[in-house]
PDB file of C-alpha atoms in Angstrom:
ATOM      1  CA  SER K1116     -43.150   1.835   4.429  1.00  0.00           C
ATOM      2  CA  GLN K1117     -46.540   3.471   4.405  1.00  0.00           C
ATOM      3  CA  VAL K1118     -47.750   1.083   7.103  1.00  0.00           C
ATOM      4  CA  ASN K1119     -44.817   1.746   9.474  1.00  0.00           C
ATOM      5  CA  ALA K1120     -45.314   5.465   8.953  1.00  0.00           C
ATOM      6  CA  MET K1121     -48.537   5.126  10.935  1.00  0.00           C
ATOM      7  CA  ILE K1122     -46.628   4.950  14.223  1.00  0.00           C
ATOM      8  CA  GLY K1123     -47.081   8.250  16.029  1.00  0.00           C
ATOM      9  CA  ARG K1124     -50.052   9.334  13.930  1.00  0.00           C
ATOM     10  CA  ARG K1125     -53.598   9.974  15.097  1.00  0.00           C
ATOM     11  CA  ILE K1126     -56.794   8.521  13.710  1.00  0.00           C
ATOM     12  CA  GLY K1127     -59.656  10.479  15.179  1.00  0.00           C
ATOM     13  CA  ARG K1128     -59.333  10.265  18.958  1.00  0.00           C
ATOM     14  CA  TYR K1129     -56.686   7.542  18.812  1.00  0.00           C
ATOM     15  CA  HIS K1130     -52.907   7.968  18.919  1.00  0.00           C
ATOM     16  CA  ILE K1131     -51.010   5.025  17.403  1.00  0.00           C
ATOM     17  CA  THR K1132     -48.036   3.902  19.467  1.00  0.00           C
ATOM     18  CA  GLU K1133     -46.969   0.434  18.319  1.00  0.00           C
ATOM     19  CA  GLU K1134     -47.546  -2.260  15.710  1.00  0.00           C
ATOM     20  CA  LEU K1135     -48.925  -5.470  17.251  1.00  0.00           C
ATOM     21  CA  GLY K1136     -49.248  -7.737  14.238  1.00  0.00           C
ATOM     22  CA  ARG K1137     -50.378  -8.248  10.656  1.00  0.00           C
ATOM     23  CA  GLY K1138     -53.015 -10.425   9.072  1.00  0.00           C
ATOM     24  CA  GLY K1139     -54.255 -11.110   5.591  1.00  0.00           C
ATOM     25  CA  MET K1140     -56.252  -7.881   5.370  1.00  0.00           C
ATOM     26  CA  GLY K1141     -54.559  -5.370   7.616  1.00  0.00           C
ATOM     27  CA  VAL K1142     -52.382  -4.301  10.509  1.00  0.00           C
ATOM     28  CA  VAL K1143     -53.282  -4.215  14.195  1.00  0.00           C
ATOM     29  CA  TYR K1144     -51.788  -1.392  16.220  1.00  0.00           C
ATOM     30  CA  LYS K1145     -51.646  -0.538  19.873  1.00  0.00           C
ATOM     31  CA  ALA K1146     -53.118   2.924  20.395  1.00  0.00           C
ATOM     32  CA  THR K1147     -54.212   5.312  23.110  1.00  0.00           C
ATOM     33  CA  GLN K1148     -57.679   6.785  23.195  1.00  0.00           C
ATOM     34  CA  VAL K1149     -56.662  10.320  24.045  1.00  0.00           C
ATOM     35  CA  THR K1150     -59.957  11.440  25.549  1.00  0.00           C
ATOM     36  CA  LEU K1151     -60.065   8.585  28.089  1.00  0.00           C
ATOM     37  CA  ASN K1152     -56.351   7.708  28.293  1.00  0.00           C
ATOM     38  CA  ARG K1153     -57.358   4.127  27.473  1.00  0.00           C
ATOM     39  CA  THR K1154     -55.223   1.585  25.650  1.00  0.00           C
ATOM     40  CA  VAL K1155     -56.968   0.005  22.664  1.00  0.00           C
ATOM     41  CA  ALA K1156     -56.185  -2.127  19.630  1.00  0.00           C
ATOM     42  CA  LEU K1157     -56.768  -0.468  16.280  1.00  0.00           C
ATOM     43  CA  LYS K1158     -57.125  -2.585  13.141  1.00  0.00           C
ATOM     44  CA  LEU K1159     -56.454  -0.764   9.872  1.00  0.00           C
ATOM     45  CA  LEU K1160     -57.045  -2.203   6.414  1.00  0.00           C
ATOM     46  CA  PHE K1161     -54.017  -2.322   4.126  1.00  0.00           C
ATOM     47  CA  PRO K1162     -54.088   0.754   1.845  1.00  0.00           C
ATOM     48  CA  HIS K1163     -54.046  -1.290  -1.371  1.00  0.00           C
ATOM     49  CA  LEU K1164     -57.055  -3.313  -0.166  1.00  0.00           C
ATOM     50  CA  ALA K1165     -58.975  -0.233   0.941  1.00  0.00           C
ATOM     51  CA  ALA K1166     -59.286   0.674  -2.738  1.00  0.00           C
ATOM     52  CA  SER K1167     -61.327  -2.498  -3.327  1.00  0.00           C
ATOM     53  CA  ARG K1168     -65.020  -2.200  -2.559  1.00  0.00           C
ATOM     54  CA  GLU K1169     -65.210  -5.923  -1.790  1.00  0.00           C
ATOM     55  CA  TYR K1170     -62.355  -5.880   0.731  1.00  0.00           C
ATOM     56  CA  LEU K1171     -63.506  -2.631   2.309  1.00  0.00           C
ATOM     57  CA  GLY K1172     -67.009  -4.033   2.621  1.00  0.00           C
ATOM     58  CA  ARG K1173     -65.707  -7.237   4.189  1.00  0.00           C
ATOM     59  CA  PHE K1174     -63.620  -5.230   6.642  1.00  0.00           C
ATOM     60  CA  GLN K1175     -66.558  -3.046   7.619  1.00  0.00           C
ATOM     61  CA  ARG K1176     -68.751  -6.125   8.040  1.00  0.00           C
ATOM     62  CA  GLU K1177     -66.232  -7.426  10.568  1.00  0.00           C
ATOM     63  CA  ALA K1178     -66.937  -4.382  12.732  1.00  0.00           C
ATOM     64  CA  VAL K1179     -70.683  -4.982  12.441  1.00  0.00           C
ATOM     65  CA  THR K1180     -70.187  -8.660  13.293  1.00  0.00           C
ATOM     66  CA  LEU K1181     -68.135  -7.962  16.407  1.00  0.00           C
ATOM     67  CA  ALA K1182     -70.574  -5.312  17.561  1.00  0.00           C
ATOM     68  CA  ARG K1183     -73.429  -7.828  17.421  1.00  0.00           C
ATOM     69  CA  VAL K1184     -71.725 -10.328  19.727  1.00  0.00           C
ATOM     70  CA  GLN K1185     -71.088  -9.435  23.357  1.00  0.00           C
ATOM     71  CA  HIS K1186     -69.261 -12.115  25.343  1.00  0.00           C
ATOM     72  CA  ASP K1187     -66.405 -12.103  27.853  1.00  0.00           C
ATOM     73  CA  ASN K1188     -64.420 -14.469  25.640  1.00  0.00           C
ATOM     74  CA  ILE K1189     -64.803 -12.448  22.432  1.00  0.00           C
ATOM     75  CA  VAL K1190     -62.733  -9.329  21.811  1.00  0.00           C
ATOM     76  CA  HIS K1191     -65.020  -6.315  22.209  1.00  0.00           C
ATOM     77  CA  ILE K1192     -65.355  -3.582  19.614  1.00  0.00           C
ATOM     78  CA  TYR K1193     -65.450   0.020  20.833  1.00  0.00           C
ATOM     79  CA  ASP K1194     -65.573   2.220  17.773  1.00  0.00           C
ATOM     80  CA  VAL K1195     -65.090   2.605  14.016  1.00  0.00           C
ATOM     81  CA  GLU K1196     -63.151   5.531  12.582  1.00  0.00           C
ATOM     82  CA  GLU K1197     -62.994   6.652   8.960  1.00  0.00           C
ATOM     83  CA  PHE K1198     -59.448   7.173   7.706  1.00  0.00           C
ATOM     84  CA  GLU K1199     -58.286   8.296   4.251  1.00  0.00           C
ATOM     85  CA  GLY K1200     -61.051   6.490   2.400  1.00  0.00           C
ATOM     86  CA  SER K1201     -60.788   3.406   4.579  1.00  0.00           C
ATOM     87  CA  SER K1202     -61.949   2.309   8.014  1.00  0.00           C
ATOM     88  CA  ALA K1203     -60.237   1.570  11.313  1.00  0.00           C
ATOM     89  CA  ILE K1204     -61.819  -0.841  13.802  1.00  0.00           C
ATOM     90  CA  VAL K1205     -61.120   0.109  17.422  1.00  0.00           C
ATOM     91  CA  MET K1206     -61.156  -2.920  19.707  1.00  0.00           C
ATOM     92  CA  GLU K1207     -60.380  -4.085  23.200  1.00  0.00           C
ATOM     93  CA  PHE K1208     -56.637  -4.358  23.791  1.00  0.00           C
ATOM     94  CA  VAL K1209     -55.729  -7.889  24.916  1.00  0.00           C
ATOM     95  CA  GLY K1210     -52.396  -7.757  26.687  1.00  0.00           C
ATOM     96  CA  GLY K1211     -51.344 -11.405  26.582  1.00  0.00           C
ATOM     97  CA  PRO K1212     -50.008 -13.643  23.802  1.00  0.00           C
ATOM     98  CA  SER K1213     -51.892 -15.597  21.174  1.00  0.00           C
ATOM     99  CA  LEU K1214     -52.461 -19.307  21.630  1.00  0.00           C
ATOM    100  CA  ALA K1215     -50.164 -19.817  18.628  1.00  0.00           C
ATOM    101  CA  ARG K1216     -47.345 -18.103  20.496  1.00  0.00           C
ATOM    102  CA  VAL K1217     -48.039 -20.110  23.648  1.00  0.00           C
ATOM    103  CA  LEU K1218     -47.930 -23.379  21.698  1.00  0.00           C
ATOM    104  CA  ALA K1219     -44.727 -22.341  19.945  1.00  0.00           C
ATOM    105  CA  ARG K1220     -43.174 -21.792  23.366  1.00  0.00           C
ATOM    106  CA  GLU K1221     -44.687 -24.685  25.328  1.00  0.00           C
ATOM    107  CA  GLY K1222     -45.244 -27.336  22.657  1.00  0.00           C
ATOM    108  CA  ARG K1223     -48.430 -28.611  24.249  1.00  0.00           C
ATOM    109  CA  LEU K1224     -50.651 -27.754  27.203  1.00  0.00           C
ATOM    110  CA  ALA K1225     -51.910 -29.581  30.272  1.00  0.00           C
ATOM    111  CA  PRO K1226     -55.273 -31.322  29.769  1.00  0.00           C
ATOM    112  CA  SER K1227     -56.864 -29.275  32.577  1.00  0.00           C
ATOM    113  CA  LEU K1228     -55.874 -26.020  30.856  1.00  0.00           C
ATOM    114  CA  VAL K1229     -57.079 -27.291  27.486  1.00  0.00           C
ATOM    115  CA  ARG K1230     -60.425 -28.144  29.056  1.00  0.00           C
ATOM    116  CA  ASP K1231     -60.775 -24.665  30.559  1.00  0.00           C
ATOM    117  CA  VAL K1232     -59.831 -22.924  27.299  1.00  0.00           C
ATOM    118  CA  ALA K1233     -62.227 -25.115  25.306  1.00  0.00           C
ATOM    119  CA  VAL K1234     -65.135 -24.444  27.685  1.00  0.00           C
ATOM    120  CA  ALA K1235     -64.540 -20.682  27.413  1.00  0.00           C
ATOM    121  CA  LEU K1236     -64.362 -20.811  23.617  1.00  0.00           C
ATOM    122  CA  CYS K1237     -67.501 -22.940  23.416  1.00  0.00           C
ATOM    123  CA  GLY K1238     -69.292 -20.191  25.318  1.00  0.00           C
ATOM    124  CA  ALA K1239     -67.976 -17.604  22.886  1.00  0.00           C
ATOM    125  CA  LEU K1240     -69.040 -19.667  19.874  1.00  0.00           C
ATOM    126  CA  GLU K1241     -72.476 -20.340  21.338  1.00  0.00           C
ATOM    127  CA  SER K1242     -72.980 -16.596  21.716  1.00  0.00           C
ATOM    128  CA  ALA K1243     -71.902 -15.967  18.113  1.00  0.00           C
ATOM    129  CA  HIS K1244     -73.939 -18.843  16.713  1.00  0.00           C
ATOM    130  CA  ARG K1245     -77.082 -17.573  18.459  1.00  0.00           C
ATOM    131  CA  GLN K1246     -76.599 -14.373  16.465  1.00  0.00           C
ATOM    132  CA  GLY K1247     -76.383 -16.403  13.264  1.00  0.00           C
ATOM    133  CA  ILE K1248     -72.624 -15.810  12.954  1.00  0.00           C
ATOM    134  CA  ILE K1249     -70.179 -18.569  11.963  1.00  0.00           C
ATOM    135  CA  HIS K1250     -66.554 -17.590  12.578  1.00  0.00           C
ATOM    136  CA  ARG K1251     -65.007 -19.889   9.896  1.00  0.00           C
ATOM    137  CA  ASP K1252     -61.394 -19.320  10.955  1.00  0.00           C
ATOM    138  CA  ILE K1253     -60.929 -20.806  14.427  1.00  0.00           C
ATOM    139  CA  LYS K1254     -57.178 -21.297  14.897  1.00  0.00           C
ATOM    140  CA  PRO K1255     -54.498 -20.553  17.520  1.00  0.00           C
ATOM    141  CA  ASP K1256     -53.566 -17.230  15.888  1.00  0.00           C
ATOM    142  CA  ASN K1257     -57.124 -15.993  16.439  1.00  0.00           C
ATOM    143  CA  ILE K1258     -57.251 -16.906  20.122  1.00  0.00           C
ATOM    144  CA  LEU K1259     -55.639 -14.357  22.432  1.00  0.00           C
ATOM    145  CA  PHE K1260     -55.035 -14.464  26.176  1.00  0.00           C
ATOM    146  CA  SER K1261     -55.753 -11.482  28.384  1.00  0.00           C
ATOM    147  CA  SER K1262     -53.297 -10.466  31.093  1.00  0.00           C
ATOM    148  CA  ASP K1263     -55.265 -12.591  33.592  1.00  0.00           C
ATOM    149  CA  GLY K1264     -55.188 -15.654  31.316  1.00  0.00           C
ATOM    150  CA  ARG K1265     -58.699 -15.436  29.861  1.00  0.00           C
ATOM    151  CA  PRO K1266     -58.939 -16.699  26.246  1.00  0.00           C
ATOM    152  CA  LYS K1267     -60.458 -14.243  23.763  1.00  0.00           C
ATOM    153  CA  LEU K1268     -61.681 -15.106  20.279  1.00  0.00           C
ATOM    154  CA  THR K1269     -60.864 -12.500  17.646  1.00  0.00           C
ATOM    155  CA  ASP K1270     -60.680 -11.878  13.890  1.00  0.00           C
ATOM    156  CA  PHE K1271     -64.167 -12.284  12.459  1.00  0.00           C
ATOM    157  CA  GLY K1272     -62.928 -11.045   9.083  1.00  0.00           C
ATOM    158  CA  ILE K1273     -64.303 -13.979   7.075  1.00  0.00           C
ATOM    159  CA  ALA K1274     -67.280 -14.754   9.309  1.00  0.00           C
ATOM    160  CA  HIS K1275     -70.498 -15.879   7.642  1.00  0.00           C
ATOM    161  CA  MET K1276     -73.698 -14.144   8.721  1.00  0.00           C
ATOM    162  CA  ARG K1277     -77.322 -14.823   7.951  1.00  0.00           C
ATOM    163  CA  ASP K1278     -78.356 -13.099   4.709  1.00  0.00           C
ATOM    164  CA  ASP K1279     -74.693 -12.503   3.778  1.00  0.00           C
ATOM    165  CA  HIS K1280     -74.583 -13.325   0.069  1.00  0.00           C
ATOM    166  CA  VAL K1281     -70.946 -12.309  -0.398  1.00  0.00           C
ATOM    167  CA  HIS K1282     -69.599 -15.081   1.793  1.00  0.00           C
ATOM    168  CA  THR K1283     -71.820 -17.932   0.733  1.00  0.00           C
ATOM    169  CA  ARG K1284     -70.603 -18.488  -2.797  1.00  0.00           C
ATOM    170  CA  THR K1285     -70.074 -22.198  -3.305  1.00  0.00           C
ATOM    171  CA  GLY K1286     -66.831 -23.628  -4.574  1.00  0.00           C
ATOM    172  CA  ILE K1287     -64.680 -21.062  -2.726  1.00  0.00           C
ATOM    173  CA  MET K1288     -62.441 -22.437   0.031  1.00  0.00           C
ATOM    174  CA  MET K1289     -62.180 -19.891   2.847  1.00  0.00           C
ATOM    175  CA  GLY K1290     -60.326 -20.456   6.095  1.00  0.00           C
ATOM    176  CA  THR K1291     -56.996 -21.935   7.175  1.00  0.00           C
ATOM    177  CA  PRO K1292     -56.420 -25.448   5.748  1.00  0.00           C
ATOM    178  CA  TYR K1293     -54.891 -26.989   8.889  1.00  0.00           C
ATOM    179  CA  TYR K1294     -58.024 -26.129  10.890  1.00  0.00           C
ATOM    180  CA  MET K1295     -60.881 -26.085   8.399  1.00  0.00           C
ATOM    181  CA  SER K1296     -63.796 -28.470   8.388  1.00  0.00           C
ATOM    182  CA  PRO K1297     -64.351 -30.888   5.470  1.00  0.00           C
ATOM    183  CA  GLU K1298     -67.262 -28.789   4.151  1.00  0.00           C
ATOM    184  CA  GLN K1299     -65.049 -25.692   4.159  1.00  0.00           C
ATOM    185  CA  ALA K1300     -62.364 -27.605   2.290  1.00  0.00           C
ATOM    186  CA  ARG K1301     -64.981 -28.491  -0.340  1.00  0.00           C
ATOM    187  CA  GLY K1302     -66.116 -24.868  -0.581  1.00  0.00           C
ATOM    188  CA  ARG K1303     -69.576 -25.786   0.684  1.00  0.00           C
ATOM    189  CA  GLN K1304     -71.988 -24.080   3.074  1.00  0.00           C
ATOM    190  CA  VAL K1305     -70.734 -23.794   6.655  1.00  0.00           C
ATOM    191  CA  THR K1306     -72.755 -24.321   9.827  1.00  0.00           C
ATOM    192  CA  ALA K1307     -72.115 -24.016  13.549  1.00  0.00           C
ATOM    193  CA  ALA K1308     -70.668 -27.533  13.382  1.00  0.00           C
ATOM    194  CA  SER K1309     -67.909 -26.198  11.116  1.00  0.00           C
ATOM    195  CA  ASP K1310     -66.613 -24.004  13.940  1.00  0.00           C
ATOM    196  CA  LEU K1311     -66.804 -26.895  16.395  1.00  0.00           C
ATOM    197  CA  TYR K1312     -64.729 -29.041  14.052  1.00  0.00           C
ATOM    198  CA  SER K1313     -62.073 -26.329  13.905  1.00  0.00           C
ATOM    199  CA  LEU K1314     -62.150 -26.004  17.682  1.00  0.00           C
ATOM    200  CA  GLY K1315     -61.603 -29.762  17.865  1.00  0.00           C
ATOM    201  CA  VAL K1316     -58.497 -29.416  15.706  1.00  0.00           C
ATOM    202  CA  VAL K1317     -57.219 -26.679  18.022  1.00  0.00           C
ATOM    203  CA  MET K1318     -57.885 -28.876  21.074  1.00  0.00           C
ATOM    204  CA  TYR K1319     -56.070 -31.758  19.382  1.00  0.00           C
ATOM    205  CA  GLU K1320     -53.067 -29.520  18.777  1.00  0.00           C
ATOM    206  CA  MET K1321     -53.084 -28.165  22.330  1.00  0.00           C
ATOM    207  CA  LEU K1322     -53.004 -31.710  23.696  1.00  0.00           C
ATOM    208  CA  ALA K1323     -50.739 -33.482  21.194  1.00  0.00           C
ATOM    209  CA  GLY K1324     -48.453 -30.609  20.184  1.00  0.00           C
ATOM    210  CA  SER K1325     -49.341 -31.088  16.514  1.00  0.00           C
ATOM    211  CA  VAL K1326     -52.387 -30.786  14.275  1.00  0.00           C
ATOM    212  CA  PRO K1327     -54.030 -34.028  13.126  1.00  0.00           C
ATOM    213  CA  PHE K1328     -53.253 -33.422   9.448  1.00  0.00           C
ATOM    214  CA  ALA K1329     -50.128 -31.939   7.895  1.00  0.00           C
ATOM    215  CA  ALA K1330     -48.690 -31.945   4.377  1.00  0.00           C
ATOM    216  CA  GLU K1331     -46.409 -29.940   2.104  1.00  0.00           C
ATOM    217  CA  ASP K1332     -49.170 -27.851   0.541  1.00  0.00           C
ATOM    218  CA  SER K1333     -52.579 -26.511   1.498  1.00  0.00           C
ATOM    219  CA  LEU K1334     -54.512 -28.593  -1.020  1.00  0.00           C
ATOM    220  CA  ALA K1335     -53.081 -31.836   0.342  1.00  0.00           C
ATOM    221  CA  VAL K1336     -54.038 -30.836   3.885  1.00  0.00           C
ATOM    222  CA  ALA K1337     -57.567 -29.944   2.763  1.00  0.00           C
ATOM    223  CA  LEU K1338     -57.914 -33.329   1.049  1.00  0.00           C
ATOM    224  CA  GLN K1339     -56.871 -35.102   4.242  1.00  0.00           C
ATOM    225  CA  HIS K1340     -59.651 -33.335   6.145  1.00  0.00           C
ATOM    226  CA  VAL K1341     -62.115 -34.499   3.503  1.00  0.00           C
ATOM    227  CA  GLN K1342     -60.907 -38.065   2.989  1.00  0.00           C
ATOM    228  CA  ASP K1343     -59.086 -39.306   6.089  1.00  0.00           C
ATOM    229  CA  PRO K1344     -60.123 -39.976   9.689  1.00  0.00           C
ATOM    230  CA  PRO K1345     -57.976 -38.054  12.177  1.00  0.00           C
ATOM    231  CA  PRO K1346     -55.173 -40.107  13.764  1.00  0.00           C
ATOM    232  CA  PRO K1347     -56.248 -41.282  17.229  1.00  0.00           C
ATOM    233  CA  LEU K1348     -55.284 -38.614  19.735  1.00  0.00           C
ATOM    234  CA  LEU K1349     -54.272 -41.163  22.386  1.00  0.00           C
ATOM    235  CA  GLU K1350     -51.667 -42.625  20.011  1.00  0.00           C
ATOM    236  CA  ARG K1351     -49.931 -39.245  19.891  1.00  0.00           C
ATOM    237  CA  ALA K1352     -50.721 -38.180  23.445  1.00  0.00           C
ATOM    238  CA  PRO K1353     -51.359 -41.227  25.673  1.00  0.00           C
ATOM    239  CA  TRP K1354     -51.291 -39.034  28.804  1.00  0.00           C
ATOM    240  CA  VAL K1355     -54.579 -37.347  27.844  1.00  0.00           C
ATOM    241  CA  PRO K1356     -57.607 -38.522  29.863  1.00  0.00           C
ATOM    242  CA  ALA K1357     -59.692 -40.878  27.748  1.00  0.00           C
ATOM    243  CA  ALA K1358     -62.883 -38.875  28.250  1.00  0.00           C
ATOM    244  CA  LEU K1359     -61.216 -35.706  26.957  1.00  0.00           C
ATOM    245  CA  ALA K1360     -59.782 -37.548  23.961  1.00  0.00           C
ATOM    246  CA  THR K1361     -63.256 -38.898  23.194  1.00  0.00           C
ATOM    247  CA  LEU K1362     -64.665 -35.371  23.347  1.00  0.00           C
ATOM    248  CA  VAL K1363     -62.032 -34.093  20.890  1.00  0.00           C
ATOM    249  CA  HIS K1364     -62.871 -36.854  18.418  1.00  0.00           C
ATOM    250  CA  ARG K1365     -66.600 -36.132  18.755  1.00  0.00           C
ATOM    251  CA  THR K1366     -65.968 -32.560  17.624  1.00  0.00           C
ATOM    252  CA  LEU K1367     -64.114 -33.966  14.611  1.00  0.00           C
ATOM    253  CA  GLU K1368     -67.097 -36.101  13.630  1.00  0.00           C
TER     254      GLU K1368
END
């Protein structure tokens, strides 16, 4: 395919060596910055989306968003390269797995580890929120672990920023249904609390091994977030310290 044909090619100063993964808008590659012999991650918009001004603009805004936020628990952006009418975002290479992969392997995590991951991500979100940036898609796939075990928040592709009129249209549901806040499910304005709700869902899943709401289709899941209280965490995971369970439910309020 055209995407796989990128392996071995160069984009500016970067030599693509491996495909790391795919998202809704593009492909992430492992690459080498030739001038510094540094390993980086290079995110390239799908060719058919690059032809759309809206998608290209959204992709380029992601680079601007990441560049505005500097935090040890947020993936750093290094560069932006133009490529065949599109853009490539050059980012920090994070050598470890995603939280989604860890949960698929382990099922659930120890409460002490969940606490440490949550504290780190709260710091990352605080830094973003101070810049007026709401992530809007906090989920295990968008949380990566570095080789030394540090969690890193990534993928600001649908982030909402102050004065961003493209992403504030009402009635449009943006995000991932299993993790989205009730206001996101309604297509309403998001706030910093929306990200904290999603983080609470991720914490719930890390502790219980399952998300609080699940159904056969996305709409049904979204309706559960809007209409139903989350099942008590201690009923699914009685080994969790009560104070931590209380904290999770506070984020979901």
